[in-house]
């Protein structure tokens, strides 16, 4: 028999990442046998056995864990990564009913590019958590030409206000591509970080595309299309778990 904390179990079931599952529990949206669930609840799973507990999210029965899947998806502008059933722009409406997958990290609605879709909550948590310093690569177009000082400031760290708090970004790698386009490699995932960094320096982002998550690249995957990770890509990605 294997014992799981509830948030971990929900992640294994493909409901959401472990962190997002914890938020669902906190919001009292999860019931176990008709009772509001808590963070300390333990789910016991026996090999080849059906679940005894009735676990529901917003009244919908949670199915036992499925085999792990890993897809790359080229998110277009206009798709919202939040899995909200009442939002017509939500990524939720573009995902299959089974297996249930979720994005390992987000791109804001106005951005495009690489998303990893999976039901592997442990890997998702590892990729998303800023303490692990995994790289994410973006190509960015701004509204006017920039100079060397802009690149140097972006790479050394930018200070800006977020939610009435001062934020100082980590040092990163910034590479000139054209007079209005650069590539940036981050080890952070702050909300709208690149847009806020640029705005603090007097520039507005007009196009933002994520091209890589760690060793896995978008390549020539067409916009709005998805594909399974190849074996070598999955090996490279799961090496982040070490």
PDB file of C-alpha atoms in Angstrom:
ATOM      1  CA  UNK A   1       0.000   0.000   0.000  1.00  0.00           C
ATOM      2  CA  UNK A   2       1.238   3.485  -0.911  1.00  0.00           C
ATOM      3  CA  UNK A   3       0.240   6.569   1.074  1.00  0.00           C
ATOM      4  CA  UNK A   4      -0.035  10.017  -0.507  1.00  0.00           C
ATOM      5  CA  UNK A   5      -0.803  13.462   0.837  1.00  0.00           C
ATOM      6  CA  UNK A   6      -3.963  14.680  -0.888  1.00  0.00           C
ATOM      7  CA  UNK A   7      -2.284  17.366  -3.046  1.00  0.00           C
ATOM      8  CA  UNK A   8       0.274  14.808  -4.238  1.00  0.00           C
ATOM      9  CA  UNK A   9      -2.474  12.325  -5.081  1.00  0.00           C
ATOM     10  CA  UNK A  10      -4.460  14.924  -7.044  1.00  0.00           C
ATOM     11  CA  UNK A  11      -1.317  15.725  -9.039  1.00  0.00           C
ATOM     12  CA  UNK A  12      -0.824  12.012  -9.775  1.00  0.00           C
ATOM     13  CA  UNK A  13      -4.416  11.896 -11.030  1.00  0.00           C
ATOM     14  CA  UNK A  14      -3.690  14.728 -13.467  1.00  0.00           C
ATOM     15  CA  UNK A  15      -5.989  17.218 -11.759  1.00  0.00           C
ATOM     16  CA  UNK A  16      -3.301  19.915 -11.552  1.00  0.00           C
ATOM     17  CA  UNK A  17       0.251  20.393 -10.340  1.00  0.00           C
ATOM     18  CA  UNK A  18       0.869  19.734  -6.656  1.00  0.00           C
ATOM     19  CA  UNK A  19       0.977  23.455  -5.900  1.00  0.00           C
ATOM     20  CA  UNK A  20      -2.219  24.137  -7.847  1.00  0.00           C
ATOM     21  CA  UNK A  21      -3.886  21.139  -6.164  1.00  0.00           C
ATOM     22  CA  UNK A  22      -3.007  22.632  -2.782  1.00  0.00           C
ATOM     23  CA  UNK A  23      -4.828  25.804  -3.808  1.00  0.00           C
ATOM     24  CA  UNK A  24      -7.907  23.769  -4.771  1.00  0.00           C
ATOM     25  CA  UNK A  25      -7.870  22.117  -1.342  1.00  0.00           C
ATOM     26  CA  UNK A  26      -7.415  25.485   0.364  1.00  0.00           C
ATOM     27  CA  UNK A  27     -10.444  26.801  -1.527  1.00  0.00           C
ATOM     28  CA  UNK A  28     -12.485  23.853  -0.150  1.00  0.00           C
ATOM     29  CA  UNK A  29     -13.280  22.625  -3.643  1.00  0.00           C
ATOM     30  CA  UNK A  30     -12.198  19.044  -2.883  1.00  0.00           C
ATOM     31  CA  UNK A  31     -14.421  16.572  -1.020  1.00  0.00           C
ATOM     32  CA  UNK A  32     -13.515  13.132   0.335  1.00  0.00           C
ATOM     33  CA  UNK A  33     -16.525  10.919   0.967  1.00  0.00           C
ATOM     34  CA  UNK A  34     -18.727  13.991   1.038  1.00  0.00           C
ATOM     35  CA  UNK A  35     -16.589  15.919   3.537  1.00  0.00           C
ATOM     36  CA  UNK A  36     -14.458  18.985   2.813  1.00  0.00           C
ATOM     37  CA  UNK A  37     -10.879  17.785   2.434  1.00  0.00           C
ATOM     38  CA  UNK A  38      -7.832  19.192   4.208  1.00  0.00           C
ATOM     39  CA  UNK A  39      -4.143  19.413   3.349  1.00  0.00           C
ATOM     40  CA  UNK A  40      -3.249  16.726   5.890  1.00  0.00           C
ATOM     41  CA  UNK A  41      -5.624  14.105   4.482  1.00  0.00           C
ATOM     42  CA  UNK A  42      -3.851  10.914   3.386  1.00  0.00           C
ATOM     43  CA  UNK A  43      -4.940   8.775   0.446  1.00  0.00           C
ATOM     44  CA  UNK A  44      -3.964   5.094   0.607  1.00  0.00           C
ATOM     45  CA  UNK A  45      -3.597   3.220  -2.690  1.00  0.00           C
ATOM     46  CA  UNK A  46      -3.152  -0.527  -3.058  1.00  0.00           C
ATOM     47  CA  UNK A  47      -1.650  -1.938  -6.242  1.00  0.00           C
ATOM     48  CA  UNK A  48      -4.313  -3.178  -8.706  1.00  0.00           C
ATOM     49  CA  UNK A  49      -7.087  -2.140  -6.295  1.00  0.00           C
ATOM     50  CA  UNK A  50      -9.961   0.232  -6.921  1.00  0.00           C
ATOM     51  CA  UNK A  51     -10.088   3.368  -4.817  1.00  0.00           C
ATOM     52  CA  UNK A  52     -12.372   3.112  -1.798  1.00  0.00           C
ATOM     53  CA  UNK A  53     -12.543   6.837  -1.097  1.00  0.00           C
ATOM     54  CA  UNK A  54     -14.905   9.005  -3.139  1.00  0.00           C
ATOM     55  CA  UNK A  55     -12.783  12.044  -4.060  1.00  0.00           C
ATOM     56  CA  UNK A  56     -14.424  14.902  -5.938  1.00  0.00           C
ATOM     57  CA  UNK A  57     -13.393  18.286  -7.297  1.00  0.00           C
ATOM     58  CA  UNK A  58     -16.302  20.708  -7.684  1.00  0.00           C
ATOM     59  CA  UNK A  59     -18.615  17.689  -7.465  1.00  0.00           C
ATOM     60  CA  UNK A  60     -16.849  15.754 -10.251  1.00  0.00           C
ATOM     61  CA  UNK A  61     -15.456  12.327  -9.302  1.00  0.00           C
ATOM     62  CA  UNK A  62     -11.653  12.103  -9.601  1.00  0.00           C
ATOM     63  CA  UNK A  63     -10.541   8.989 -11.466  1.00  0.00           C
ATOM     64  CA  UNK A  64      -7.495   7.001 -10.271  1.00  0.00           C
ATOM     65  CA  UNK A  65      -4.077   7.904 -11.721  1.00  0.00           C
ATOM     66  CA  UNK A  66      -3.511   7.217 -15.419  1.00  0.00           C
ATOM     67  CA  UNK A  67      -0.292   6.342 -17.195  1.00  0.00           C
ATOM     68  CA  UNK A  68       2.017   9.353 -17.449  1.00  0.00           C
ATOM     69  CA  UNK A  69       1.888  11.355 -20.671  1.00  0.00           C
ATOM     70  CA  UNK A  70       4.089  14.223 -21.877  1.00  0.00           C
ATOM     71  CA  UNK A  71       3.162  16.502 -24.758  1.00  0.00           C
ATOM     72  CA  UNK A  72       4.639  19.629 -26.259  1.00  0.00           C
ATOM     73  CA  UNK A  73       2.100  22.258 -27.284  1.00  0.00           C
ATOM     74  CA  UNK A  74       2.632  25.451 -29.279  1.00  0.00           C
ATOM     75  CA  UNK A  75       0.304  27.878 -27.506  1.00  0.00           C
ATOM     76  CA  UNK A  76      -1.082  30.699 -29.632  1.00  0.00           C
ATOM     77  CA  UNK A  77      -1.758  34.220 -28.404  1.00  0.00           C
ATOM     78  CA  UNK A  78      -5.243  34.439 -26.902  1.00  0.00           C
ATOM     79  CA  UNK A  79      -5.269  31.077 -25.098  1.00  0.00           C
ATOM     80  CA  UNK A  80      -5.488  31.364 -21.302  1.00  0.00           C
ATOM     81  CA  UNK A  81      -3.459  28.704 -19.458  1.00  0.00           C
ATOM     82  CA  UNK A  82      -5.782  28.773 -16.459  1.00  0.00           C
ATOM     83  CA  UNK A  83      -8.047  25.732 -16.610  1.00  0.00           C
ATOM     84  CA  UNK A  84     -11.358  27.532 -16.123  1.00  0.00           C
ATOM     85  CA  UNK A  85     -14.454  25.813 -17.473  1.00  0.00           C
ATOM     86  CA  UNK A  86     -16.434  29.078 -17.725  1.00  0.00           C
ATOM     87  CA  UNK A  87     -13.730  30.880 -19.751  1.00  0.00           C
ATOM     88  CA  UNK A  88     -14.137  30.288 -23.513  1.00  0.00           C
ATOM     89  CA  UNK A  89     -10.463  31.223 -24.033  1.00  0.00           C
ATOM     90  CA  UNK A  90      -9.232  28.648 -21.510  1.00  0.00           C
ATOM     91  CA  UNK A  91      -6.722  26.002 -22.538  1.00  0.00           C
ATOM     92  CA  UNK A  92      -9.077  23.560 -20.825  1.00  0.00           C
ATOM     93  CA  UNK A  93     -11.340  23.541 -23.892  1.00  0.00           C
ATOM     94  CA  UNK A  94      -8.452  22.517 -26.163  1.00  0.00           C
ATOM     95  CA  UNK A  95      -7.376  19.513 -24.079  1.00  0.00           C
ATOM     96  CA  UNK A  96      -8.675  15.957 -24.441  1.00  0.00           C
ATOM     97  CA  UNK A  97     -11.073  14.578 -21.851  1.00  0.00           C
ATOM     98  CA  UNK A  98      -8.656  11.698 -21.270  1.00  0.00           C
ATOM     99  CA  UNK A  99      -5.938  11.539 -20.254  1.00  0.00           C
ATOM    100  CA  UNK A 100      -6.355  14.627 -18.086  1.00  0.00           C
ATOM    101  CA  UNK A 101      -3.313  16.838 -18.478  1.00  0.00           C
ATOM    102  CA  UNK A 102      -2.318  20.303 -17.289  1.00  0.00           C
ATOM    103  CA  UNK A 103       0.404  22.786 -18.248  1.00  0.00           C
ATOM    104  CA  UNK A 104       3.675  22.573 -16.346  1.00  0.00           C
ATOM    105  CA  UNK A 105       3.946  26.328 -15.910  1.00  0.00           C
ATOM    106  CA  UNK A 106       2.106  29.056 -17.743  1.00  0.00           C
ATOM    107  CA  UNK A 107       2.392  31.542 -20.542  1.00  0.00           C
ATOM    108  CA  UNK A 108       0.245  34.634 -20.187  1.00  0.00           C
ATOM    109  CA  UNK A 109      -2.658  35.078 -22.572  1.00  0.00           C
ATOM    110  CA  UNK A 110      -0.767  37.591 -24.734  1.00  0.00           C
ATOM    111  CA  UNK A 111       2.277  35.309 -25.154  1.00  0.00           C
ATOM    112  CA  UNK A 112       2.883  32.272 -27.344  1.00  0.00           C
ATOM    113  CA  UNK A 113       5.207  29.337 -27.643  1.00  0.00           C
ATOM    114  CA  UNK A 114       6.186  26.168 -25.839  1.00  0.00           C
ATOM    115  CA  UNK A 115       4.049  24.574 -23.137  1.00  0.00           C
ATOM    116  CA  UNK A 116       4.639  21.175 -21.585  1.00  0.00           C
ATOM    117  CA  UNK A 117       1.353  19.342 -21.017  1.00  0.00           C
ATOM    118  CA  UNK A 118       1.483  16.400 -18.625  1.00  0.00           C
ATOM    119  CA  UNK A 119      -0.253  14.529 -15.837  1.00  0.00           C
ATOM    120  CA  UNK A 120       3.052  14.040 -14.007  1.00  0.00           C
ATOM    121  CA  UNK A 121       2.644  16.299 -10.987  1.00  0.00           C
ATOM    122  CA  UNK A 122       6.124  15.623  -9.612  1.00  0.00           C
ATOM    123  CA  UNK A 123       7.868  16.639 -12.814  1.00  0.00           C
ATOM    124  CA  UNK A 124       5.607  19.660 -13.201  1.00  0.00           C
ATOM    125  CA  UNK A 125       6.417  20.827  -9.682  1.00  0.00           C
ATOM    126  CA  UNK A 126      10.136  20.409 -10.315  1.00  0.00           C
ATOM    127  CA  UNK A 127      10.011  22.423 -13.534  1.00  0.00           C
ATOM    128  CA  UNK A 128       7.841  25.209 -12.093  1.00  0.00           C
ATOM    129  CA  UNK A 129       9.486  25.727  -8.714  1.00  0.00           C
ATOM    130  CA  UNK A 130      11.936  28.675  -8.827  1.00  0.00           C
ATOM    131  CA  UNK A 131      14.303  27.075  -6.288  1.00  0.00           C
ATOM    132  CA  UNK A 132      15.489  24.581  -8.919  1.00  0.00           C
ATOM    133  CA  UNK A 133      16.688  27.325 -11.315  1.00  0.00           C
ATOM    134  CA  UNK A 134      15.628  25.467 -14.485  1.00  0.00           C
ATOM    135  CA  UNK A 135      16.043  27.532 -17.631  1.00  0.00           C
ATOM    136  CA  UNK A 136      13.298  28.803 -19.899  1.00  0.00           C
ATOM    137  CA  UNK A 137      14.194  30.564 -23.154  1.00  0.00           C
ATOM    138  CA  UNK A 138      12.180  33.312 -24.848  1.00  0.00           C
ATOM    139  CA  UNK A 139      12.410  35.481 -27.951  1.00  0.00           C
ATOM    140  CA  UNK A 140      11.082  38.979 -27.348  1.00  0.00           C
ATOM    141  CA  UNK A 141      10.202  41.880 -29.642  1.00  0.00           C
ATOM    142  CA  UNK A 142       9.873  45.359 -28.134  1.00  0.00           C
ATOM    143  CA  UNK A 143       8.301  48.532 -29.484  1.00  0.00           C
ATOM    144  CA  UNK A 144      11.482  50.462 -30.264  1.00  0.00           C
ATOM    145  CA  UNK A 145      15.204  49.902 -30.799  1.00  0.00           C
ATOM    146  CA  UNK A 146      17.304  49.215 -27.692  1.00  0.00           C
ATOM    147  CA  UNK A 147      20.993  49.655 -26.969  1.00  0.00           C
ATOM    148  CA  UNK A 148      23.764  47.796 -25.177  1.00  0.00           C
ATOM    149  CA  UNK A 149      22.856  49.417 -21.883  1.00  0.00           C
ATOM    150  CA  UNK A 150      19.375  47.891 -22.092  1.00  0.00           C
ATOM    151  CA  UNK A 151      20.821  44.408 -22.658  1.00  0.00           C
ATOM    152  CA  UNK A 152      23.304  44.794 -19.815  1.00  0.00           C
ATOM    153  CA  UNK A 153      20.627  45.985 -17.398  1.00  0.00           C
ATOM    154  CA  UNK A 154      18.241  43.172 -18.371  1.00  0.00           C
ATOM    155  CA  UNK A 155      20.966  40.579 -17.867  1.00  0.00           C
ATOM    156  CA  UNK A 156      22.188  41.902 -14.515  1.00  0.00           C
ATOM    157  CA  UNK A 157      18.694  42.186 -12.994  1.00  0.00           C
ATOM    158  CA  UNK A 158      15.826  44.672 -13.089  1.00  0.00           C
ATOM    159  CA  UNK A 159      13.921  46.172 -10.169  1.00  0.00           C
ATOM    160  CA  UNK A 160      10.198  46.807 -10.469  1.00  0.00           C
ATOM    161  CA  UNK A 161       7.047  46.944  -8.345  1.00  0.00           C
ATOM    162  CA  UNK A 162       4.679  43.979  -8.190  1.00  0.00           C
ATOM    163  CA  UNK A 163       1.670  43.801  -5.878  1.00  0.00           C
ATOM    164  CA  UNK A 164       3.015  46.822  -3.949  1.00  0.00           C
ATOM    165  CA  UNK A 165       6.335  45.046  -3.356  1.00  0.00           C
ATOM    166  CA  UNK A 166       9.732  45.690  -4.871  1.00  0.00           C
ATOM    167  CA  UNK A 167      11.059  42.822  -7.005  1.00  0.00           C
ATOM    168  CA  UNK A 168      14.662  42.358  -8.144  1.00  0.00           C
ATOM    169  CA  UNK A 169      15.036  39.777 -10.887  1.00  0.00           C
ATOM    170  CA  UNK A 170      17.843  37.242 -11.001  1.00  0.00           C
ATOM    171  CA  UNK A 171      20.759  37.689 -13.345  1.00  0.00           C
ATOM    172  CA  UNK A 172      20.045  36.052 -16.696  1.00  0.00           C
ATOM    173  CA  UNK A 173      21.434  35.635 -20.209  1.00  0.00           C
ATOM    174  CA  UNK A 174      20.282  38.171 -22.810  1.00  0.00           C
ATOM    175  CA  UNK A 175      21.378  38.011 -26.469  1.00  0.00           C
ATOM    176  CA  UNK A 176      20.862  40.603 -29.216  1.00  0.00           C
ATOM    177  CA  UNK A 177      18.956  39.311 -32.276  1.00  0.00           C
ATOM    178  CA  UNK A 178      17.866  42.496 -34.083  1.00  0.00           C
ATOM    179  CA  UNK A 179      17.555  46.147 -33.076  1.00  0.00           C
ATOM    180  CA  UNK A 180      14.138  45.412 -31.537  1.00  0.00           C
ATOM    181  CA  UNK A 181      14.416  41.662 -30.764  1.00  0.00           C
ATOM    182  CA  UNK A 182      16.412  39.749 -28.171  1.00  0.00           C
ATOM    183  CA  UNK A 183      16.593  36.296 -26.637  1.00  0.00           C
ATOM    184  CA  UNK A 184      16.441  35.909 -22.866  1.00  0.00           C
ATOM    185  CA  UNK A 185      17.107  32.817 -20.738  1.00  0.00           C
ATOM    186  CA  UNK A 186      15.469  32.961 -17.304  1.00  0.00           C
ATOM    187  CA  UNK A 187      15.729  30.769 -14.215  1.00  0.00           C
ATOM    188  CA  UNK A 188      12.700  32.457 -12.656  1.00  0.00           C
ATOM    189  CA  UNK A 189       9.005  32.334 -13.435  1.00  0.00           C
ATOM    190  CA  UNK A 190       7.576  35.510 -11.958  1.00  0.00           C
ATOM    191  CA  UNK A 191       4.183  36.644 -13.210  1.00  0.00           C
ATOM    192  CA  UNK A 192       4.622  38.582 -16.493  1.00  0.00           C
ATOM    193  CA  UNK A 193       8.280  38.951 -15.588  1.00  0.00           C
ATOM    194  CA  UNK A 194       9.739  39.816 -18.998  1.00  0.00           C
ATOM    195  CA  UNK A 195       6.998  42.323 -19.752  1.00  0.00           C
ATOM    196  CA  UNK A 196       7.526  44.029 -16.387  1.00  0.00           C
ATOM    197  CA  UNK A 197      11.307  44.064 -16.782  1.00  0.00           C
ATOM    198  CA  UNK A 198      10.993  45.760 -20.154  1.00  0.00           C
ATOM    199  CA  UNK A 199       8.347  48.212 -18.942  1.00  0.00           C
ATOM    200  CA  UNK A 200      10.597  49.245 -16.036  1.00  0.00           C
ATOM    201  CA  UNK A 201      13.242  50.205 -18.615  1.00  0.00           C
ATOM    202  CA  UNK A 202      10.809  52.135 -20.807  1.00  0.00           C
ATOM    203  CA  UNK A 203       9.985  49.467 -23.410  1.00  0.00           C
ATOM    204  CA  UNK A 204       6.752  47.670 -24.262  1.00  0.00           C
ATOM    205  CA  UNK A 205       6.741  44.024 -25.345  1.00  0.00           C
ATOM    206  CA  UNK A 206       4.819  43.505 -28.579  1.00  0.00           C
ATOM    207  CA  UNK A 207       5.663  39.807 -29.083  1.00  0.00           C
ATOM    208  CA  UNK A 208       6.868  37.176 -26.615  1.00  0.00           C
ATOM    209  CA  UNK A 209       7.539  33.575 -27.620  1.00  0.00           C
ATOM    210  CA  UNK A 210       8.903  30.775 -25.407  1.00  0.00           C
ATOM    211  CA  UNK A 211      11.201  28.563 -27.433  1.00  0.00           C
ATOM    212  CA  UNK A 212      12.611  26.148 -24.829  1.00  0.00           C
ATOM    213  CA  UNK A 213      12.046  24.655 -21.390  1.00  0.00           C
ATOM    214  CA  UNK A 214      15.366  23.359 -20.129  1.00  0.00           C
ATOM    215  CA  UNK A 215      16.781  21.081 -22.849  1.00  0.00           C
ATOM    216  CA  UNK A 216      13.462  20.698 -24.713  1.00  0.00           C
ATOM    217  CA  UNK A 217      12.871  23.071 -27.637  1.00  0.00           C
ATOM    218  CA  UNK A 218       9.812  24.144 -29.610  1.00  0.00           C
ATOM    219  CA  UNK A 219      11.542  23.473 -32.927  1.00  0.00           C
ATOM    220  CA  UNK A 220       9.229  23.602 -35.953  1.00  0.00           C
ATOM    221  CA  UNK A 221       6.063  22.537 -34.108  1.00  0.00           C
ATOM    222  CA  UNK A 222       3.238  24.490 -35.753  1.00  0.00           C
ATOM    223  CA  UNK A 223       1.177  26.950 -33.741  1.00  0.00           C
ATOM    224  CA  UNK A 224      -1.853  25.402 -31.983  1.00  0.00           C
ATOM    225  CA  UNK A 225      -0.453  21.895 -32.532  1.00  0.00           C
ATOM    226  CA  UNK A 226       0.832  19.378 -30.001  1.00  0.00           C
ATOM    227  CA  UNK A 227       2.964  16.255 -30.138  1.00  0.00           C
ATOM    228  CA  UNK A 228       4.269  13.644 -27.684  1.00  0.00           C
ATOM    229  CA  UNK A 229       7.782  14.098 -26.372  1.00  0.00           C
ATOM    230  CA  UNK A 230      10.307  11.854 -28.091  1.00  0.00           C
ATOM    231  CA  UNK A 231      12.143   9.338 -25.907  1.00  0.00           C
ATOM    232  CA  UNK A 232      15.377  11.356 -25.925  1.00  0.00           C
ATOM    233  CA  UNK A 233      13.509  14.551 -25.009  1.00  0.00           C
ATOM    234  CA  UNK A 234      11.760  12.816 -22.125  1.00  0.00           C
ATOM    235  CA  UNK A 235      15.091  11.471 -20.882  1.00  0.00           C
ATOM    236  CA  UNK A 236      16.570  14.979 -20.990  1.00  0.00           C
ATOM    237  CA  UNK A 237      13.539  16.456 -19.254  1.00  0.00           C
ATOM    238  CA  UNK A 238      13.323  13.846 -16.503  1.00  0.00           C
ATOM    239  CA  UNK A 239      17.015  14.427 -15.804  1.00  0.00           C
ATOM    240  CA  UNK A 240      15.792  17.645 -14.168  1.00  0.00           C
ATOM    241  CA  UNK A 241      14.326  15.459 -11.424  1.00  0.00           C
ATOM    242  CA  UNK A 242      17.796  14.432 -10.238  1.00  0.00           C
TER     243      UNK A 242
END
